[in-house]
Short mmCIF file of C-alpha atoms in Angstrom, two decimals:
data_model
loop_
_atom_site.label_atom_id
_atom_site.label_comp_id
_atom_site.label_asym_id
_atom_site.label_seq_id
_atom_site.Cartn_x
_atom_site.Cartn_y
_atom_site.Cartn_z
CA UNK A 1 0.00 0.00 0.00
CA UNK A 2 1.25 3.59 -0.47
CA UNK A 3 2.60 5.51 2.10
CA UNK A 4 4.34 8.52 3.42
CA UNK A 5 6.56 8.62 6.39
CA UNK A 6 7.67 12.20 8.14
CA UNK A 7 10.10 10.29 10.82
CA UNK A 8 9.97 13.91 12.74
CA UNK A 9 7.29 14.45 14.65
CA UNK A 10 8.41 18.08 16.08
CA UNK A 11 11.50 19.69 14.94
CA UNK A 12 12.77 22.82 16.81
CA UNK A 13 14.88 25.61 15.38
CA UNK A 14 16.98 28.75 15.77
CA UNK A 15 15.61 32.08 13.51
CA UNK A 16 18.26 32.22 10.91
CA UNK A 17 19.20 28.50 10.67
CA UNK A 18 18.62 25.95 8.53
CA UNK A 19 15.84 23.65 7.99
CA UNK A 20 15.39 20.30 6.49
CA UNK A 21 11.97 18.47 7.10
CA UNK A 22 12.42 15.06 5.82
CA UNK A 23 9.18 12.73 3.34
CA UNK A 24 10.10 9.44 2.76
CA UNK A 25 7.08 7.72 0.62
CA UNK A 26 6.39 4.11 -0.37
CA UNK A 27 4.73 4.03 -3.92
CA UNK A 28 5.46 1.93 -6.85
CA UNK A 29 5.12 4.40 -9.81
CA UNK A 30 6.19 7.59 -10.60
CA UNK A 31 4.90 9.73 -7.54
CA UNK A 32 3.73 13.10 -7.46
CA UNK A 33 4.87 14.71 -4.73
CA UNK A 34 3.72 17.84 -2.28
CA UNK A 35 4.20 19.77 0.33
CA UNK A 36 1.80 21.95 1.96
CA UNK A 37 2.06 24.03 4.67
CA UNK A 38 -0.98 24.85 7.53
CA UNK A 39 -0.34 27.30 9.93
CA UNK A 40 -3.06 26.89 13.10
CA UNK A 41 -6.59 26.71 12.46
CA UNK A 42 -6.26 27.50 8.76
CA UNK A 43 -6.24 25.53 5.59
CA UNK A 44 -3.18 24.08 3.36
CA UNK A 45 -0.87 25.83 1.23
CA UNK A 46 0.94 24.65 -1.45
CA UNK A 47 5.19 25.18 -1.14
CA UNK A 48 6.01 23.12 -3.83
CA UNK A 49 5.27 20.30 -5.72
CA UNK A 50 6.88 17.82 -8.03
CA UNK A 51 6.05 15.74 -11.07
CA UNK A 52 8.84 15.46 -13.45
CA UNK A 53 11.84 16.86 -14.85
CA UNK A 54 14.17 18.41 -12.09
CA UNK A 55 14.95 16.75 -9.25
CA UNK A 56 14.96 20.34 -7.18
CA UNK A 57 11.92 21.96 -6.97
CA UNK A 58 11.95 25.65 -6.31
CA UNK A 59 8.70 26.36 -4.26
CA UNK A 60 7.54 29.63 -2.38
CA UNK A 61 8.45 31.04 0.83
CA UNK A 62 12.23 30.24 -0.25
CA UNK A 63 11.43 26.61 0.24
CA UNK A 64 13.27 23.87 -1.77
CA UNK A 65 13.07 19.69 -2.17
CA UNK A 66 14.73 17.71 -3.94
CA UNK A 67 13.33 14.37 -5.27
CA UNK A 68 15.56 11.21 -4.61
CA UNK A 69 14.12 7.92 -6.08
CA UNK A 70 17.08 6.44 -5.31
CA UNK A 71 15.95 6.82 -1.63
CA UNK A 72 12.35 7.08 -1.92
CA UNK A 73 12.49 11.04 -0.11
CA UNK A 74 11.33 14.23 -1.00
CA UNK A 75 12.85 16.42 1.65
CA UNK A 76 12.04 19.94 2.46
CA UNK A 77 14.96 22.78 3.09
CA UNK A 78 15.04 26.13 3.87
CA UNK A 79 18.69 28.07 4.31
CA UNK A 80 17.71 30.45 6.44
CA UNK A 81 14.10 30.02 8.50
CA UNK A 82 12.19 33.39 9.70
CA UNK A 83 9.73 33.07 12.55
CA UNK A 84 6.81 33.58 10.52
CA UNK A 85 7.58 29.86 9.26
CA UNK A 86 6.36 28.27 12.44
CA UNK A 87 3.98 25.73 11.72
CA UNK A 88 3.03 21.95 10.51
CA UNK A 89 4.15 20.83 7.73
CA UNK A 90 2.54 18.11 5.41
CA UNK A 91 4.06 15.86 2.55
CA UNK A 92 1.93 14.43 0.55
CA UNK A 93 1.63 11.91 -2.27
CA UNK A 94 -0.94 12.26 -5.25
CA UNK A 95 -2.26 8.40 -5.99
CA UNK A 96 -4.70 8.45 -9.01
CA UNK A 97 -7.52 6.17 -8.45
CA UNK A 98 -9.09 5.47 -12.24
CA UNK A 99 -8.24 9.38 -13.10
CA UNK A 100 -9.64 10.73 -9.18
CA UNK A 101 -6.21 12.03 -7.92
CA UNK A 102 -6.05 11.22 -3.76
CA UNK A 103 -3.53 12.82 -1.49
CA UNK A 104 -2.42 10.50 0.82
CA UNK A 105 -0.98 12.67 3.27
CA UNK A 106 2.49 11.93 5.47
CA UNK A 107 1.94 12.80 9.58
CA UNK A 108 3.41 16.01 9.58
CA UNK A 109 5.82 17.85 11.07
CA UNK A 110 5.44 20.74 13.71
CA UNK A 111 8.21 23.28 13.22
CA UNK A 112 8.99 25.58 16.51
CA UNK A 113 11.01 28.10 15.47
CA UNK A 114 13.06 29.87 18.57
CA UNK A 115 14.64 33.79 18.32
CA UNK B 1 -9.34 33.78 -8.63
CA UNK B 2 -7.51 31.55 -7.39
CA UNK B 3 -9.38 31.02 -4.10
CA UNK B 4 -11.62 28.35 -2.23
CA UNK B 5 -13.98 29.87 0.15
CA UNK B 6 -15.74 27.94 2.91
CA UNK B 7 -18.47 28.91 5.22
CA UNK B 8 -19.20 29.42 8.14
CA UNK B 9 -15.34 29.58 9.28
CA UNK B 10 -17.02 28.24 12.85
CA UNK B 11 -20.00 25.99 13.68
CA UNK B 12 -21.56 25.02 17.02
CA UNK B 13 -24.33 22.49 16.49
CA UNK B 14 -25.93 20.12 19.13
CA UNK B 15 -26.59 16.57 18.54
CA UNK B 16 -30.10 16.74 17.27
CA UNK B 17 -29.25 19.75 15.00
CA UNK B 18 -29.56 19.91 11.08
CA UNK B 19 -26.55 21.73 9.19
CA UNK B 20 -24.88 22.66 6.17
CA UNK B 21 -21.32 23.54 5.81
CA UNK B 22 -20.55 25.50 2.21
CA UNK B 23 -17.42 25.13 0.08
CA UNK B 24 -17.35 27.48 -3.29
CA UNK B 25 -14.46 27.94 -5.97
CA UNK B 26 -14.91 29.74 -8.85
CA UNK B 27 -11.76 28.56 -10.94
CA UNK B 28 -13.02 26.13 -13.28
CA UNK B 29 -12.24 22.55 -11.43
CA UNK B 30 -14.22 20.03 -12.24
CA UNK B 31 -12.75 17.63 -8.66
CA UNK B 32 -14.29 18.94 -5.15
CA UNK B 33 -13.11 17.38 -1.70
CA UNK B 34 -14.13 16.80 1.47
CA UNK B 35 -11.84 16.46 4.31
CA UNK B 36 -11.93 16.36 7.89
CA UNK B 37 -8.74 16.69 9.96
CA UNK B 38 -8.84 16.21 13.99
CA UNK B 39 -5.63 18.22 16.12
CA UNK B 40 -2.32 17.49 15.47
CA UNK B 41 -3.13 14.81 12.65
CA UNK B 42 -3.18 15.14 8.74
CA UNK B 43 -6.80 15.69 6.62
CA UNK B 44 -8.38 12.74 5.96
CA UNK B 45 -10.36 12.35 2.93
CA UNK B 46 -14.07 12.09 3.12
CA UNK B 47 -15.87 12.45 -0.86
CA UNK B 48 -14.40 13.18 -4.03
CA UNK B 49 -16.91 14.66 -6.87
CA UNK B 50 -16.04 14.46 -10.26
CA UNK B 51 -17.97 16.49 -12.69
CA UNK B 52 -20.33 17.06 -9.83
CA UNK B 53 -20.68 13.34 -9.33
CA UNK B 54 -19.74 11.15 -6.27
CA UNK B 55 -16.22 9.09 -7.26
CA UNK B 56 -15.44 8.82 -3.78
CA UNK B 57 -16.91 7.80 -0.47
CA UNK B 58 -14.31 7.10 1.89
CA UNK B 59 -16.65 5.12 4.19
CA UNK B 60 -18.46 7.83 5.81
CA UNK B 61 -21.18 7.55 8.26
CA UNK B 62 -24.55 8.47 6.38
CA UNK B 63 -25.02 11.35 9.23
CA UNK B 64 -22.45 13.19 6.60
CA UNK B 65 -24.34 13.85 3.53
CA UNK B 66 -22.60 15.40 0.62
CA UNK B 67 -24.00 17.04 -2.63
CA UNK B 68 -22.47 18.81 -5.13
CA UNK B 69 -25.37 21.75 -6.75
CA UNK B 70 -23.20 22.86 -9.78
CA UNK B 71 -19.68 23.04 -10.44
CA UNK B 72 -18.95 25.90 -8.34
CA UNK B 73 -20.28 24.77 -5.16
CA UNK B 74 -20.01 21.95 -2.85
CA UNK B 75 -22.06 21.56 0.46
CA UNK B 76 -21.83 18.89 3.32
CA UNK B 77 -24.99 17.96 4.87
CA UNK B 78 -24.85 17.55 8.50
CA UNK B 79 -27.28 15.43 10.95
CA UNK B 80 -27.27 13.58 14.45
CA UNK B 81 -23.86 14.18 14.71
CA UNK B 82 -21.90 12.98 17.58
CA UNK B 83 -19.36 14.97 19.86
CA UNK B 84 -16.64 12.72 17.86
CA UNK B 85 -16.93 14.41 14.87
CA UNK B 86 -15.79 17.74 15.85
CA UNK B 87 -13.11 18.87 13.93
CA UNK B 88 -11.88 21.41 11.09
CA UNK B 89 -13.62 20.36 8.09
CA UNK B 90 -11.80 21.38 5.02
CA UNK B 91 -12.83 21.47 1.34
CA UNK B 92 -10.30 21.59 -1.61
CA UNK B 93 -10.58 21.60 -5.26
CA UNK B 94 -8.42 20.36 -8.40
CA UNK B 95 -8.05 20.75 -12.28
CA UNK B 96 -8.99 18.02 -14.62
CA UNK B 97 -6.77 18.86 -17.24
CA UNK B 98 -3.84 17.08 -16.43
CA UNK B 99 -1.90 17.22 -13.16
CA UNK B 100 -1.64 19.70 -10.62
CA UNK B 101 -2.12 20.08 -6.99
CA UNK B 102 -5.54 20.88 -4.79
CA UNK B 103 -5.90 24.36 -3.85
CA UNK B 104 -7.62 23.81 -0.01
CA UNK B 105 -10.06 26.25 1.47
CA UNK B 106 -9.71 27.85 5.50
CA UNK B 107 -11.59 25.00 6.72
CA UNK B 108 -15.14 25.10 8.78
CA UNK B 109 -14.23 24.68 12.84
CA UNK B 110 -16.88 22.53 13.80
CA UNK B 111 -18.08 21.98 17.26
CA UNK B 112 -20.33 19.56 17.97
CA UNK B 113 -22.08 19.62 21.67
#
């Protein structure tokens, strides 16, 4: 069955530092691959999303991933995190089901981001 | 307008109560979800229309009734529901020409007494 697997439950970091959320999915075709964002009480937004082509995905927000099939991961970076990036963070895999496209969505990942 | 809006943003509803939670989008996708998504855990999908038909039914309880009007719209019908099912109820929608991602909505906070 298809999967995705965010081993970090809550990840804590300095304003200013680095950031890399790891996805780890279990699908046996091509995946398409997301990330979304949802700060408290509010709905999901995109960061970035891959399909094909380049293995680094520029997304918003100066978030970047890079797909490794190799690996089975789609990991999440940021250089340099600002406060205002607090929040949980979802990766997601698209599964078409007979042309109805289903997110299966990973655990996510609280980021705490400290001054 | 590249927006999904959902109303009400909150909802308190007894037990006994009838209700209707709204999702519009006025972007041209043809796929409408349902989610619902309890603290601290990822959405969970509910119903998928296609072409303002059901595809998907995700094993609801019938006390969630979903209908989809027109295109633009997509309501979830609420009855007898129990203090279990509050959570933030979240609608998305999605392109049918070729791939791309859903675009989600603020969500409906629902409260159920």
């Amino acid at each position: 069955a298809q999967s995705v697997t965010q081993p970090d439950i809550h990840i804590t970091v300095s304003e200013g530092a680095s950031l890399e959320l790891r996805c780890n999915y279990s699908y046996g075709a091509t995946p398409y691959l997301f990330w979304y964002v949802q700060s408290p009480g509010q709905g999901l937004q995109l960061l970035l999303k891959y399909f094909s082509g380049d293995t680094l995905v520029q997304g918003i927000k100066g978030f970047e991933a890079e797909f490794k099939r190799s690996q089975s991961s789609f990991n999440l970076r940021k250089p340099s995190v600002h406060w205002s990036d607090a929040a949980e963070y979802f990766c997601a895999v698209d599964i078409s089901n007979f042309g109805n496209e289903k997110l299966t969505f990973g655990t996510g990942t609280r980021l705490t981001i400290i001054p | 307008d590249t927006e999904v809006t959902q109303t009400p943003k909150h909802l308190v509803m007894g037990m006994t109560n009838k209700k209707s939670l709204k999702c519009e989008q006025h972007m041209g996708h043809r796929a409408m979800y349902w989610y619902k998504q309890k603290a601290k855990k990822p959405p969970e999908l509910m119903f998928v229309y296609s072409y303002e038909k059901l595809s998907i039914n995700e094993s609801v309880p019938s006390r969630f009734s979903p209908e989809c009007p027109n295109s633009s719209l997509l309501n979830l019908h609420l009855h007898a529901l129990q203090p279990e099912d509050s959570a933030l109820y979240l609608c998305a929608s999605r392109t049918d020409r070729g791939l791309d991602e859903q675009f989600f909505g603020p969500g409906t906070r629902l409260t159920v007494l």
